[in-house]
Amino acid sequence: MPQWIRACATDDIDEEDLIRFDHAGATYAIYHAPDGKFYATAGKCTHEDVHLCDGLVMGHLIECPKHNGQFDYRTGEAKRAPVCVNLRTFATRLDGGDVYIEVP
Amino acid sequence: MAKRDYSLLGPDGALAVETGLAAAEWYHTDVPRKVMKDLMARRDGPALRDTVILYGCMIAFALGGIALWGSLWCIPFWLAYGVLYGSASDSRWHECGHGTAFKTPWMNNAVYEISSFMIMRNSATWRWSHARHHTDTYIVGRDPEIAIMRPPAFAKLVLNFFGIVDVMNFVPRILHNAFLGPTAEEKTFVPQSEWPKVQRVALIHVAIYAATIALAVLMGSVLPLMVIGLPRLFGAWHHVMTGLLQHGGLADNVVDHRLNSRTVYLNPVSRFIYWNMNYHVEHHMFPMVPYHALPRLHDIIKHDLPAPDRSIARAFSQMWPALRRQLANEEYFLRRDLPATAKPYREDFHKAALGEAIPAE
């Protein structure tokens, strides 16, 4: 049953940046896009077991810190080799000053 | 200890997976997020400047070599052209393969393809082999880019200063790729979806070389091959010289780049040719930092790294004797002593790998 979980406060993440959020044994990445919106994806690259939270956000792309593979974090689409498999995304909503994500 | 098996299909690779050495989490020096974001930021300016200088010099040297062809005065022009063709292409291939040299993706891709051709690497294959090199740096049986295996094959190392071994490996491989697709080993690190691209790139490379050779035959002159192909041989020495220093003589089967990689201070010309890859510990620890930011990164984290070698000559004077000792003792290596301010990491792995009986250098 999906549920909404508070991930962080909106001001925990600079614009055009991300943070890691762990919950119930799973790891997520929460993004603050340059347009002010918030997004959430799986926390690890689909290429290898690397946390995306140390990577670089460029516009709507997240670049993996290990091999420079890139995803569009809005859709999870793999955009640059060596990543070939899309990243799982999760719905987000804002409530007051908090960011919530919908987790399975 | 048993001899190392460097085959990607062999038992050492399987053992590395089993023990957790492969795809392990590697050590990173703590760098504040804001500082790291600034270091990682992409720019087109430095790489555009360097690319204009590089290709401008190559055109000028080639024109000089062609104009003076037949006299001894052409030799310095070809030597200069060769080192840019056969060595600077290696660093451009590397940085653009990471996608960090330029901010604009098509610029990275364009320089990557041109450089891959010049350095005689299939651009579709090597992107993946280099990803594995970063995942499993100098893990025996996992890393397809180990330049100096143990015991070192000195004849091959010396021949490769003239590109001979690389070219001898390249010719059958590119023909295999062109007519049959990736080899069995390449299939272990190139995803199946990319196999057609491996073949397509190889066909383009083979077609260019065939056209160049045909032109040389028609002209009855080696001159076309002096422009395309041969500089990979007579200009290779610089990238081999600097490339061997990246990991040569250091530990293998560790998960801390401070122990298996080497940072060397270079003169400005070599740094231009090598695009700052002399900061090799820093590059492996943070591969998303562009080449132009590596000197800044070095200054920020050097307190946590082994002391850099002060010059190419000094680094070789330590590495070469170590390689010679590896002829008799495959387990020998140069231990990199960390400064007192450095944080230790994964001593569970490294106690066995570093071996207490082996003296520090």
PDB file of C-alpha atoms in Angstrom, chain B residues 46-261:
ATOM      1  CA  PRO B  46      38.920  25.862 -20.857  1.00  0.00           C
ATOM      2  CA  ALA B  47      38.378  22.869 -23.139  1.00  0.00           C
ATOM      3  CA  LEU B  48      37.444  25.079 -26.121  1.00  0.00           C
ATOM      4  CA  ARG B  49      40.645  27.064 -25.620  1.00  0.00           C
ATOM      5  CA  ASP B  50      42.747  23.911 -25.307  1.00  0.00           C
ATOM      6  CA  THR B  51      41.064  22.223 -28.280  1.00  0.00           C
ATOM      7  CA  VAL B  52      41.645  25.219 -30.552  1.00  0.00           C
ATOM      8  CA  ILE B  53      45.301  25.276 -29.483  1.00  0.00           C
ATOM      9  CA  LEU B  54      45.647  21.504 -29.943  1.00  0.00           C
ATOM     10  CA  TYR B  55      44.031  21.182 -33.360  1.00  0.00           C
ATOM     11  CA  GLY B  56      45.571  24.486 -34.506  1.00  0.00           C
ATOM     12  CA  CYS B  57      49.047  23.218 -33.608  1.00  0.00           C
ATOM     13  CA  MET B  58      48.362  19.860 -35.248  1.00  0.00           C
ATOM     14  CA  ILE B  59      47.321  21.527 -38.510  1.00  0.00           C
ATOM     15  CA  ALA B  60      50.329  23.849 -38.437  1.00  0.00           C
ATOM     16  CA  PHE B  61      52.811  21.047 -37.682  1.00  0.00           C
ATOM     17  CA  ALA B  62      51.295  18.759 -40.330  1.00  0.00           C
ATOM     18  CA  LEU B  63      51.428  21.514 -42.954  1.00  0.00           C
ATOM     19  CA  GLY B  64      55.049  22.165 -41.997  1.00  0.00           C
ATOM     20  CA  GLY B  65      55.863  18.470 -42.248  1.00  0.00           C
ATOM     21  CA  ILE B  66      54.186  18.173 -45.650  1.00  0.00           C
ATOM     22  CA  ALA B  67      55.817  21.345 -46.984  1.00  0.00           C
ATOM     23  CA  LEU B  68      59.282  20.170 -45.915  1.00  0.00           C
ATOM     24  CA  TRP B  69      58.717  16.508 -46.862  1.00  0.00           C
ATOM     25  CA  GLY B  70      61.864  15.088 -48.396  1.00  0.00           C
ATOM     26  CA  SER B  71      64.236  17.160 -46.261  1.00  0.00           C
ATOM     27  CA  LEU B  72      65.481  16.544 -42.749  1.00  0.00           C
ATOM     28  CA  TRP B  73      63.785  19.773 -41.674  1.00  0.00           C
ATOM     29  CA  CYS B  74      60.438  17.996 -41.723  1.00  0.00           C
ATOM     30  CA  ILE B  75      61.476  15.748 -38.797  1.00  0.00           C
ATOM     31  CA  PRO B  76      60.795  18.182 -35.917  1.00  0.00           C
ATOM     32  CA  PHE B  77      57.417  19.020 -37.418  1.00  0.00           C
ATOM     33  CA  TRP B  78      56.429  15.354 -37.565  1.00  0.00           C
ATOM     34  CA  LEU B  79      57.754  14.699 -34.071  1.00  0.00           C
ATOM     35  CA  ALA B  80      55.659  17.557 -32.690  1.00  0.00           C
ATOM     36  CA  TYR B  81      52.625  16.523 -34.732  1.00  0.00           C
ATOM     37  CA  GLY B  82      53.110  12.934 -33.622  1.00  0.00           C
ATOM     38  CA  VAL B  83      53.095  13.643 -29.905  1.00  0.00           C
ATOM     39  CA  LEU B  84      49.873  15.633 -30.237  1.00  0.00           C
ATOM     40  CA  TYR B  85      48.282  12.934 -32.407  1.00  0.00           C
ATOM     41  CA  GLY B  86      49.585   9.882 -30.568  1.00  0.00           C
ATOM     42  CA  SER B  87      49.582  11.206 -26.983  1.00  0.00           C
ATOM     43  CA  ALA B  88      47.337  14.256 -26.520  1.00  0.00           C
ATOM     44  CA  SER B  89      44.564  12.208 -28.149  1.00  0.00           C
ATOM     45  CA  ASP B  90      44.781   9.785 -25.218  1.00  0.00           C
ATOM     46  CA  SER B  91      43.966  12.435 -22.613  1.00  0.00           C
ATOM     47  CA  ARG B  92      41.239  13.986 -24.798  1.00  0.00           C
ATOM     48  CA  TRP B  93      39.732  10.540 -25.312  1.00  0.00           C
ATOM     49  CA  HIS B  94      39.819  10.054 -21.572  1.00  0.00           C
ATOM     50  CA  GLU B  95      38.331  13.351 -20.427  1.00  0.00           C
ATOM     51  CA  CYS B  96      35.675  13.536 -23.129  1.00  0.00           C
ATOM     52  CA  GLY B  97      34.782   9.903 -22.452  1.00  0.00           C
ATOM     53  CA  HIS B  98      33.987  10.942 -18.900  1.00  0.00           C
ATOM     54  CA  GLY B  99      31.910  13.782 -20.333  1.00  0.00           C
ATOM     55  CA  THR B 100      33.581  16.312 -18.061  1.00  0.00           C
ATOM     56  CA  ALA B 101      35.859  18.268 -20.410  1.00  0.00           C
ATOM     57  CA  PHE B 102      33.104  20.403 -21.959  1.00  0.00           C
ATOM     58  CA  LYS B 103      29.785  21.519 -20.576  1.00  0.00           C
ATOM     59  CA  THR B 104      28.112  20.973 -23.963  1.00  0.00           C
ATOM     60  CA  PRO B 105      27.511  17.254 -24.587  1.00  0.00           C
ATOM     61  CA  TRP B 106      28.019  17.287 -28.372  1.00  0.00           C
ATOM     62  CA  MET B 107      31.442  18.877 -27.926  1.00  0.00           C
ATOM     63  CA  ASN B 108      32.478  16.067 -25.568  1.00  0.00           C
ATOM     64  CA  ASN B 109      31.174  13.499 -28.020  1.00  0.00           C
ATOM     65  CA  ALA B 110      32.821  15.062 -31.083  1.00  0.00           C
ATOM     66  CA  VAL B 111      36.266  15.283 -29.464  1.00  0.00           C
ATOM     67  CA  TYR B 112      35.782  11.807 -27.977  1.00  0.00           C
ATOM     68  CA  GLU B 113      35.145  10.253 -31.394  1.00  0.00           C
ATOM     69  CA  ILE B 114      38.054  12.064 -33.083  1.00  0.00           C
ATOM     70  CA  SER B 115      40.416  11.194 -30.225  1.00  0.00           C
ATOM     71  CA  SER B 116      39.281   7.561 -30.142  1.00  0.00           C
ATOM     72  CA  PHE B 117      40.123   7.267 -33.818  1.00  0.00           C
ATOM     73  CA  MET B 118      43.565   8.821 -33.383  1.00  0.00           C
ATOM     74  CA  ILE B 119      44.476   6.753 -30.315  1.00  0.00           C
ATOM     75  CA  MET B 120      43.148   3.620 -32.096  1.00  0.00           C
ATOM     76  CA  ARG B 121      40.405   2.642 -29.696  1.00  0.00           C
ATOM     77  CA  ASN B 122      36.895   1.639 -30.579  1.00  0.00           C
ATOM     78  CA  SER B 123      34.917   4.492 -29.017  1.00  0.00           C
ATOM     79  CA  ALA B 124      31.908   2.268 -28.329  1.00  0.00           C
ATOM     80  CA  THR B 125      33.951  -0.402 -26.547  1.00  0.00           C
ATOM     81  CA  TRP B 126      36.367   1.680 -24.573  1.00  0.00           C
ATOM     82  CA  ARG B 127      33.700   3.812 -22.937  1.00  0.00           C
ATOM     83  CA  TRP B 128      32.629   0.662 -21.139  1.00  0.00           C
ATOM     84  CA  SER B 129      36.063  -0.696 -20.389  1.00  0.00           C
ATOM     85  CA  HIS B 130      36.930   2.595 -18.758  1.00  0.00           C
ATOM     86  CA  ALA B 131      33.780   2.479 -16.642  1.00  0.00           C
ATOM     87  CA  ARG B 132      34.950  -0.915 -15.372  1.00  0.00           C
ATOM     88  CA  HIS B 133      38.441   0.521 -14.748  1.00  0.00           C
ATOM     89  CA  HIS B 134      36.838   3.065 -12.422  1.00  0.00           C
ATOM     90  CA  THR B 135      34.641   0.492 -10.696  1.00  0.00           C
ATOM     91  CA  ASP B 136      37.406  -2.014 -10.108  1.00  0.00           C
ATOM     92  CA  THR B 137      40.645  -0.076 -10.435  1.00  0.00           C
ATOM     93  CA  TYR B 138      43.531  -2.534 -10.530  1.00  0.00           C
ATOM     94  CA  ILE B 139      41.418  -5.387  -9.246  1.00  0.00           C
ATOM     95  CA  VAL B 140      42.980  -8.417 -10.909  1.00  0.00           C
ATOM     96  CA  GLY B 141      40.572 -10.203 -13.234  1.00  0.00           C
ATOM     97  CA  ARG B 142      38.115  -7.299 -13.218  1.00  0.00           C
ATOM     98  CA  ASP B 143      39.940  -4.246 -14.557  1.00  0.00           C
ATOM     99  CA  PRO B 144      40.436  -4.462 -18.355  1.00  0.00           C
ATOM    100  CA  GLU B 145      42.855  -1.498 -18.368  1.00  0.00           C
ATOM    101  CA  ILE B 146      45.737  -2.747 -16.216  1.00  0.00           C
ATOM    102  CA  ALA B 147      48.736  -1.321 -18.040  1.00  0.00           C
ATOM    103  CA  ILE B 148      51.435  -3.181 -16.109  1.00  0.00           C
ATOM    104  CA  MET B 149      50.591  -6.713 -15.118  1.00  0.00           C
ATOM    105  CA  ARG B 150      52.728  -8.756 -12.738  1.00  0.00           C
ATOM    106  CA  PRO B 151      55.306  -9.909 -13.490  1.00  0.00           C
ATOM    107  CA  PRO B 152      55.887  -6.959 -15.851  1.00  0.00           C
ATOM    108  CA  ALA B 153      56.603  -7.727 -19.501  1.00  0.00           C
ATOM    109  CA  PHE B 154      59.448  -5.240 -19.984  1.00  0.00           C
ATOM    110  CA  ALA B 155      59.878  -5.865 -23.701  1.00  0.00           C
ATOM    111  CA  LYS B 156      56.228  -5.012 -24.273  1.00  0.00           C
ATOM    112  CA  LEU B 157      56.455  -1.921 -22.066  1.00  0.00           C
ATOM    113  CA  VAL B 158      59.437  -0.617 -23.999  1.00  0.00           C
ATOM    114  CA  LEU B 159      57.936  -1.467 -27.405  1.00  0.00           C
ATOM    115  CA  ASN B 160      54.794   0.365 -26.405  1.00  0.00           C
ATOM    116  CA  PHE B 161      56.682   3.633 -26.064  1.00  0.00           C
ATOM    117  CA  PHE B 162      56.492   3.412 -29.852  1.00  0.00           C
ATOM    118  CA  GLY B 163      52.886   2.208 -29.791  1.00  0.00           C
ATOM    119  CA  ILE B 164      53.843  -1.164 -31.204  1.00  0.00           C
ATOM    120  CA  VAL B 165      51.974  -3.439 -28.799  1.00  0.00           C
ATOM    121  CA  ASP B 166      48.883  -1.236 -28.775  1.00  0.00           C
ATOM    122  CA  VAL B 167      48.731  -1.159 -32.564  1.00  0.00           C
ATOM    123  CA  MET B 168      49.379  -4.899 -32.818  1.00  0.00           C
ATOM    124  CA  ASN B 169      46.430  -5.438 -30.465  1.00  0.00           C
ATOM    125  CA  PHE B 170      44.291  -2.847 -32.202  1.00  0.00           C
ATOM    126  CA  VAL B 171      44.482  -4.196 -35.760  1.00  0.00           C
ATOM    127  CA  PRO B 172      43.017  -7.680 -35.183  1.00  0.00           C
ATOM    128  CA  ARG B 173      40.549  -6.300 -32.631  1.00  0.00           C
ATOM    129  CA  ILE B 174      39.134  -3.582 -34.896  1.00  0.00           C
ATOM    130  CA  LEU B 175      38.864  -6.095 -37.752  1.00  0.00           C
ATOM    131  CA  HIS B 176      37.073  -8.523 -35.417  1.00  0.00           C
ATOM    132  CA  ASN B 177      34.750  -5.730 -34.279  1.00  0.00           C
ATOM    133  CA  ALA B 178      34.102  -4.620 -37.867  1.00  0.00           C
ATOM    134  CA  PHE B 179      33.254  -8.019 -39.257  1.00  0.00           C
ATOM    135  CA  LEU B 180      32.141 -10.077 -36.219  1.00  0.00           C
ATOM    136  CA  GLY B 181      31.219  -7.523 -33.507  1.00  0.00           C
ATOM    137  CA  PRO B 182      32.632  -7.422 -29.943  1.00  0.00           C
ATOM    138  CA  THR B 183      35.049 -10.116 -28.740  1.00  0.00           C
ATOM    139  CA  ALA B 184      34.065 -12.553 -25.957  1.00  0.00           C
ATOM    140  CA  GLU B 185      35.943 -10.475 -23.351  1.00  0.00           C
ATOM    141  CA  GLU B 186      34.386  -7.230 -24.561  1.00  0.00           C
ATOM    142  CA  LYS B 187      30.971  -8.793 -24.165  1.00  0.00           C
ATOM    143  CA  THR B 188      31.642  -9.078 -20.410  1.00  0.00           C
ATOM    144  CA  PHE B 189      31.565  -5.285 -19.979  1.00  0.00           C
ATOM    145  CA  VAL B 190      29.736  -3.907 -23.034  1.00  0.00           C
ATOM    146  CA  PRO B 191      25.929  -4.187 -22.748  1.00  0.00           C
ATOM    147  CA  GLN B 192      24.292  -6.138 -25.557  1.00  0.00           C
ATOM    148  CA  SER B 193      22.343  -3.072 -26.657  1.00  0.00           C
ATOM    149  CA  GLU B 194      25.668  -1.449 -27.609  1.00  0.00           C
ATOM    150  CA  TRP B 195      27.077  -4.318 -29.673  1.00  0.00           C
ATOM    151  CA  PRO B 196      25.797  -2.966 -33.033  1.00  0.00           C
ATOM    152  CA  LYS B 197      27.464   0.369 -32.241  1.00  0.00           C
ATOM    153  CA  VAL B 198      30.770  -1.404 -31.576  1.00  0.00           C
ATOM    154  CA  GLN B 199      30.577  -2.873 -35.066  1.00  0.00           C
ATOM    155  CA  ARG B 200      29.463   0.385 -36.700  1.00  0.00           C
ATOM    156  CA  VAL B 201      32.339   2.387 -35.196  1.00  0.00           C
ATOM    157  CA  ALA B 202      34.830  -0.309 -36.207  1.00  0.00           C
ATOM    158  CA  LEU B 203      33.609  -0.237 -39.793  1.00  0.00           C
ATOM    159  CA  ILE B 204      34.133   3.538 -39.930  1.00  0.00           C
ATOM    160  CA  HIS B 205      37.678   3.224 -38.541  1.00  0.00           C
ATOM    161  CA  VAL B 206      38.544   0.427 -40.983  1.00  0.00           C
ATOM    162  CA  ALA B 207      37.129   2.428 -43.904  1.00  0.00           C
ATOM    163  CA  ILE B 208      39.260   5.493 -43.041  1.00  0.00           C
ATOM    164  CA  TYR B 209      42.421   3.426 -42.734  1.00  0.00           C
ATOM    165  CA  ALA B 210      41.651   1.591 -45.981  1.00  0.00           C
ATOM    166  CA  ALA B 211      41.165   4.919 -47.792  1.00  0.00           C
ATOM    167  CA  THR B 212      44.425   6.303 -46.328  1.00  0.00           C
ATOM    168  CA  ILE B 213      46.387   3.221 -47.376  1.00  0.00           C
ATOM    169  CA  ALA B 214      44.817   3.346 -50.853  1.00  0.00           C
ATOM    170  CA  LEU B 215      45.836   6.994 -51.193  1.00  0.00           C
ATOM    171  CA  ALA B 216      49.398   6.168 -50.098  1.00  0.00           C
ATOM    172  CA  VAL B 217      49.574   3.418 -52.727  1.00  0.00           C
ATOM    173  CA  LEU B 218      48.172   5.736 -55.420  1.00  0.00           C
ATOM    174  CA  MET B 219      50.648   8.488 -54.507  1.00  0.00           C
ATOM    175  CA  GLY B 220      53.493   6.026 -54.158  1.00  0.00           C
ATOM    176  CA  SER B 221      54.314   7.773 -50.873  1.00  0.00           C
ATOM    177  CA  VAL B 222      54.016   7.139 -47.151  1.00  0.00           C
ATOM    178  CA  LEU B 223      52.989  10.771 -46.660  1.00  0.00           C
ATOM    179  CA  PRO B 224      49.217  10.128 -46.158  1.00  0.00           C
ATOM    180  CA  LEU B 225      50.110   7.671 -43.395  1.00  0.00           C
ATOM    181  CA  MET B 226      52.307  10.288 -41.753  1.00  0.00           C
ATOM    182  CA  VAL B 227      49.116  12.317 -41.297  1.00  0.00           C
ATOM    183  CA  ILE B 228      46.787   9.436 -40.363  1.00  0.00           C
ATOM    184  CA  GLY B 229      47.947   6.293 -38.587  1.00  0.00           C
ATOM    185  CA  LEU B 230      51.725   6.336 -38.165  1.00  0.00           C
ATOM    186  CA  PRO B 231      51.779   9.160 -35.580  1.00  0.00           C
ATOM    187  CA  ARG B 232      50.087   6.672 -33.251  1.00  0.00           C
ATOM    188  CA  LEU B 233      53.442   4.899 -33.293  1.00  0.00           C
ATOM    189  CA  PHE B 234      56.067   7.636 -33.268  1.00  0.00           C
ATOM    190  CA  GLY B 235      54.020   9.975 -31.047  1.00  0.00           C
ATOM    191  CA  ALA B 236      52.925   7.458 -28.420  1.00  0.00           C
ATOM    192  CA  TRP B 237      55.868   7.879 -26.069  1.00  0.00           C
ATOM    193  CA  HIS B 238      54.443  10.725 -23.997  1.00  0.00           C
ATOM    194  CA  HIS B 239      51.123   9.086 -23.188  1.00  0.00           C
ATOM    195  CA  VAL B 240      52.875   5.814 -22.368  1.00  0.00           C
ATOM    196  CA  MET B 241      55.386   7.622 -20.154  1.00  0.00           C
ATOM    197  CA  THR B 242      52.669   9.395 -18.188  1.00  0.00           C
ATOM    198  CA  GLY B 243      50.189   6.521 -18.368  1.00  0.00           C
ATOM    199  CA  LEU B 244      52.550   3.990 -16.795  1.00  0.00           C
ATOM    200  CA  LEU B 245      52.912   6.284 -13.802  1.00  0.00           C
ATOM    201  CA  GLN B 246      49.180   6.258 -13.089  1.00  0.00           C
ATOM    202  CA  HIS B 247      49.282   2.951 -11.228  1.00  0.00           C
ATOM    203  CA  GLY B 248      52.624   1.318 -12.105  1.00  0.00           C
ATOM    204  CA  GLY B 249      54.387  -0.531  -9.296  1.00  0.00           C
ATOM    205  CA  LEU B 250      51.662   0.266  -6.755  1.00  0.00           C
ATOM    206  CA  ALA B 251      49.280  -2.044  -4.892  1.00  0.00           C
ATOM    207  CA  ASP B 252      46.589  -4.021  -6.664  1.00  0.00           C
ATOM    208  CA  ASN B 253      43.417  -5.527  -5.163  1.00  0.00           C
ATOM    209  CA  VAL B 254      42.778  -2.606  -2.788  1.00  0.00           C
ATOM    210  CA  VAL B 255      39.768  -0.274  -2.555  1.00  0.00           C
ATOM    211  CA  ASP B 256      41.576   2.946  -1.742  1.00  0.00           C
ATOM    212  CA  HIS B 257      42.889   4.994  -4.663  1.00  0.00           C
ATOM    213  CA  ARG B 258      45.528   6.541  -2.420  1.00  0.00           C
ATOM    214  CA  LEU B 259      47.222   3.141  -2.397  1.00  0.00           C
ATOM    215  CA  ASN B 260      46.954   2.149  -6.058  1.00  0.00           C
ATOM    216  CA  SER B 261      47.227   5.482  -7.906  1.00  0.00           C
TER     217      SER B 261
END
